[in-house]
Tab-separated table of C-alpha atoms in Angstrom:
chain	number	residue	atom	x	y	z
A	483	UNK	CA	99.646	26.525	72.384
A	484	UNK	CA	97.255	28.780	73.619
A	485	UNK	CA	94.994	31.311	71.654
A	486	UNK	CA	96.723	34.021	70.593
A	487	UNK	CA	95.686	38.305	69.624
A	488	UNK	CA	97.639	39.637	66.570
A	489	UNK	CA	97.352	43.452	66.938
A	490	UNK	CA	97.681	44.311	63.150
A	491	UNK	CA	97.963	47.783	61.796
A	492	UNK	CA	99.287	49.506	65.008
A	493	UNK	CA	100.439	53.045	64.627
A	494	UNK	CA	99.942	54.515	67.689
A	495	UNK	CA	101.593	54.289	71.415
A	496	UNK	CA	98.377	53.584	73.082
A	497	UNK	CA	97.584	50.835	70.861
A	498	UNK	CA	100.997	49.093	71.011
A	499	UNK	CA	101.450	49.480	74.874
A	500	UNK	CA	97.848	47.982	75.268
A	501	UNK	CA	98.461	44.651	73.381
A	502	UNK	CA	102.118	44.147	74.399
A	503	UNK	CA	100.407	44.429	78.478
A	504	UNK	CA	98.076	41.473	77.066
A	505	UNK	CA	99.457	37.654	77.165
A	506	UNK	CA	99.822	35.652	74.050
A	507	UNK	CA	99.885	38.811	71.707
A	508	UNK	CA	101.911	39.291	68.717
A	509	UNK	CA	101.694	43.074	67.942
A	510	UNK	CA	101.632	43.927	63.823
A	511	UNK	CA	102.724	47.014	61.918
A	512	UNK	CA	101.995	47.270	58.391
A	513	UNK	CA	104.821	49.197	56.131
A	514	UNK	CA	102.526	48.921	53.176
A	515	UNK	CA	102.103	52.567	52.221
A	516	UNK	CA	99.324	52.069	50.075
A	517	UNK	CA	97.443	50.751	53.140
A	518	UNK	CA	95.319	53.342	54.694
A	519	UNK	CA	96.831	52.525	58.443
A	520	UNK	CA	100.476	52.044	57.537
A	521	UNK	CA	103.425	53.388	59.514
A	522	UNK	CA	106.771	54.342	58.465
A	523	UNK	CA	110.158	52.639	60.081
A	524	UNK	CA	111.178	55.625	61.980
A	525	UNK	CA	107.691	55.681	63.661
A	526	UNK	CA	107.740	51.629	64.722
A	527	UNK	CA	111.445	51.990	65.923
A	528	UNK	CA	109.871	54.828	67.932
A	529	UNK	CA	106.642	52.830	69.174
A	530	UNK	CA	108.768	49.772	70.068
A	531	UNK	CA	111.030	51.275	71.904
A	532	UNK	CA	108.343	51.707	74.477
A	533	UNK	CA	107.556	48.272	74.606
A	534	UNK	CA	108.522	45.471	76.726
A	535	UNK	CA	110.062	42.643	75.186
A	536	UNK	CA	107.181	42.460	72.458
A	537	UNK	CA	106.555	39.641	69.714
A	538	UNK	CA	107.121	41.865	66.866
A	539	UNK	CA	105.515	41.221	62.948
A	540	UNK	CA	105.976	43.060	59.859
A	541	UNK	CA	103.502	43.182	57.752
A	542	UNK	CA	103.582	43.565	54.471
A	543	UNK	CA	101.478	44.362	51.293
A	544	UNK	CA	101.477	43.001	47.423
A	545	UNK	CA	103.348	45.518	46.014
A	546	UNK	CA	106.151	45.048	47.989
A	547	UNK	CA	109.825	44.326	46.677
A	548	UNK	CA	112.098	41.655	48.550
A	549	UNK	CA	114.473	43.902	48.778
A	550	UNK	CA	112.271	46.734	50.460
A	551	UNK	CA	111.290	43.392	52.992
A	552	UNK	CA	114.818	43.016	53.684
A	553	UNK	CA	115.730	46.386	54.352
A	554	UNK	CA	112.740	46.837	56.793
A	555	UNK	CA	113.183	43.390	58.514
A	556	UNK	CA	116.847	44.972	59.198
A	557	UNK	CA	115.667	47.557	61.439
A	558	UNK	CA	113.644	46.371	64.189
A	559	UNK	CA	114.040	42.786	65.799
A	560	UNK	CA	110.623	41.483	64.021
A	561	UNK	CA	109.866	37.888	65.492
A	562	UNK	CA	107.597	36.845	61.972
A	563	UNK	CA	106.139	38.356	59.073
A	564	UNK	CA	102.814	38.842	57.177
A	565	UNK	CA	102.303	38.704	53.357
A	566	UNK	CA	99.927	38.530	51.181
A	567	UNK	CA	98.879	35.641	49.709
A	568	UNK	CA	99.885	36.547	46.070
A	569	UNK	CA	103.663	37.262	47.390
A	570	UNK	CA	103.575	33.649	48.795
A	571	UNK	CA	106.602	32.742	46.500
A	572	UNK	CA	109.159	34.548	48.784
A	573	UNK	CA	107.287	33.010	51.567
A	574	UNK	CA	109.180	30.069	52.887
A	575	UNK	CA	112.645	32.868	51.944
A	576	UNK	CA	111.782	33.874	55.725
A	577	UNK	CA	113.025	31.909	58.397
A	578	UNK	CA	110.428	33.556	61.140
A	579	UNK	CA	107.142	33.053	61.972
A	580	UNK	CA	104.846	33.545	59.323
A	581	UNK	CA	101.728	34.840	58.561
A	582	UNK	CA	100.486	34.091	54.842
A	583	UNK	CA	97.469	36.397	53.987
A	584	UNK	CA	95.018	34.620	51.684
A	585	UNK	CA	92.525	35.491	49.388
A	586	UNK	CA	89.486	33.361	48.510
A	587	UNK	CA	91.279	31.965	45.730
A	588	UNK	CA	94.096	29.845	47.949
A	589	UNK	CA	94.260	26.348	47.445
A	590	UNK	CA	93.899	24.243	50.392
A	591	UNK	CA	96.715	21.587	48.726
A	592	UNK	CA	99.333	24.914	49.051
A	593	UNK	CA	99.097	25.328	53.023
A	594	UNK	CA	101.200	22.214	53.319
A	595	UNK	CA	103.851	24.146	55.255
A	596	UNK	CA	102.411	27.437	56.337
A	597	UNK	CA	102.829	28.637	60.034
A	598	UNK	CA	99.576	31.005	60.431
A	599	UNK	CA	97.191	31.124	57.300
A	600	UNK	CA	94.953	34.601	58.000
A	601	UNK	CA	91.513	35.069	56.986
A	602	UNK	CA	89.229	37.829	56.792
A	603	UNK	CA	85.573	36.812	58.655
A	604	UNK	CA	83.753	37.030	55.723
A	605	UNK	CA	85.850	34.807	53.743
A	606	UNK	CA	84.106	31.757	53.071
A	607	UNK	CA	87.307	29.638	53.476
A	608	UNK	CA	86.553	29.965	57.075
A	609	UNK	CA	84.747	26.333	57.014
A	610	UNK	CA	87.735	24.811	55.534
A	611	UNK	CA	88.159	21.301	57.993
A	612	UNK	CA	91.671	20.937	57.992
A	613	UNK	CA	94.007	20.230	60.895
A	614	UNK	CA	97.356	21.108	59.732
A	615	UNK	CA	95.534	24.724	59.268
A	616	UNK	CA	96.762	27.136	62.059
A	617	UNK	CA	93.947	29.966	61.142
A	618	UNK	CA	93.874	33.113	62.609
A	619	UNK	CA	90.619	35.083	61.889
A	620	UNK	CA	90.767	38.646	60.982
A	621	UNK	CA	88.509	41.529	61.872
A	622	UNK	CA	87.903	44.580	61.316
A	623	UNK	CA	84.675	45.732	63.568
A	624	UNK	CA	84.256	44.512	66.581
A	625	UNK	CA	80.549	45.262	66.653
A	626	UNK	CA	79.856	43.587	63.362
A	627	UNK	CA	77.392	41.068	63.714
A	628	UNK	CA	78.931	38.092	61.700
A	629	UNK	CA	81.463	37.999	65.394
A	630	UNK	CA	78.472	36.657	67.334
A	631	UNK	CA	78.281	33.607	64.805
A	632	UNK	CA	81.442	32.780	64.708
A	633	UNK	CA	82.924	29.722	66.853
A	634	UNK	CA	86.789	31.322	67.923
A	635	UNK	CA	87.300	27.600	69.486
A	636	UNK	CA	88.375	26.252	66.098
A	637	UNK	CA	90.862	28.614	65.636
A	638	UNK	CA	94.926	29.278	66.491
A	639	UNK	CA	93.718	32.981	67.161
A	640	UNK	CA	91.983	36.454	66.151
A	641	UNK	CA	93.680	39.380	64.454
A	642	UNK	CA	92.559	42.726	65.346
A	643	UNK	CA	92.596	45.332	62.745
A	644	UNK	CA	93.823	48.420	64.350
A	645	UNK	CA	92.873	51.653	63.482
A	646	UNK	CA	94.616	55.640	63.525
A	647	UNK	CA	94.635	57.489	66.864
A	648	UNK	CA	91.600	60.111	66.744
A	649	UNK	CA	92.911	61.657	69.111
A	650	UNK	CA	95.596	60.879	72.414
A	651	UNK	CA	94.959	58.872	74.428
A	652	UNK	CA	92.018	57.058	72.268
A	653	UNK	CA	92.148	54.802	69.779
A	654	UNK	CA	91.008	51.154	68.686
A	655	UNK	CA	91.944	49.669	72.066
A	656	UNK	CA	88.590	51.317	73.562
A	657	UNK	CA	86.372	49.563	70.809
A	658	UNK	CA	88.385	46.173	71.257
A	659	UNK	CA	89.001	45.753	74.718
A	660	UNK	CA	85.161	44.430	75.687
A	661	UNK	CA	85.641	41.693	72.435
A	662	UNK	CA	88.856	41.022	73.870
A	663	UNK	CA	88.140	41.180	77.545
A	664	UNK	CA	84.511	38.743	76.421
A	665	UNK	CA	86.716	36.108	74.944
A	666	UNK	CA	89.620	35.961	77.061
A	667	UNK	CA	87.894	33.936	79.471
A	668	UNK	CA	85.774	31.510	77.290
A	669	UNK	CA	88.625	30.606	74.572
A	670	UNK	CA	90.821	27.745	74.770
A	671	UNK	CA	94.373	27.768	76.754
């Protein structure tokens, strides 16, 4: 399989119409309303009805009720899911692709059956030598300097923290598309 771009956190047109142009993308919208980039239903059924054909995941935060899962996973044709690690007893309740969030405190003996285990760049679980692991790596700046140190070869894929619109037309695609555009080339197919 190649190496795959989740687009987490989208909220905006631009954003969404960006990533779902790119190959190998799965494009993420976060329904966690304590999250400081979250988007409501009636704005993702609006976004995605722009799109073409797009690999669609919900993402969710710890907070979150089953039912409340349900009830958005009912509206919009979502192709996998994202929850946090501490939610991880509903996980295998889903039968889509899934994205398990983890902290620094997941055991290694628990990813046994996971689809995508994501972790943030700073977390130090990132060395973990395991090859029933599909990793994705998440981040948040794309100028931070911990990116130039990190080897994206030993990984399933990135996740791309998106970010609000500041204004049309401009948005998080602008500071991600020369990360995305530098790797594209140079990671593995």
């Amino acid at each position: 399989m190649p190496f795959q771009i989740k687009a987490s956190s989208i909220n905006n047109l631009t954003d969404a119409r960006y990533f779902n142009a790119l190959e190998n993308t799965f494009i993420g919208f976060n329904f966690d309303v304590l999250h400081s980039q979250h988007i409501n239903i009636l704005q993702a059924e609006e976004i995605v009805s722009w799109l073409y054909n797009p690999p669609l995941i919900a993402e969710f935060g710890i907070h979150q009720t089953r039912e409340e899962i349900d009830f958005i996973l009912d509206k919009i044709p979502f192709v996998g899911i994202e929850i946090p690690y501490e939610n991880r007893n509903i996980y295998n309740d889903y039968n889509k692709i899934r994205f398990l969030k983890a902290n620094a405190h997941l055991a290694v003996y628990e990813t046994k059956e996971l689809d995508f285990l994501m972790l943030d760049i700073n977390n130090s679980l990132l060395n973990i030598q395991n090859p029933h692991l599909s990793i994705f790596v998440e981040i948040e700046n794309p100028k931070s300097q911990i990116i130039k140190n990190v080897d994206f070869s030993k990984f399933k894929g990135v996740s791309l923290k998106g970010k609000k619109e500041e204004r049309p037309g401009w948005s998080m695609v602008d500071e991600w598309a020369d990360f995305i555009e530098s790797k594209i080339d140079t990671l593995p197919k």
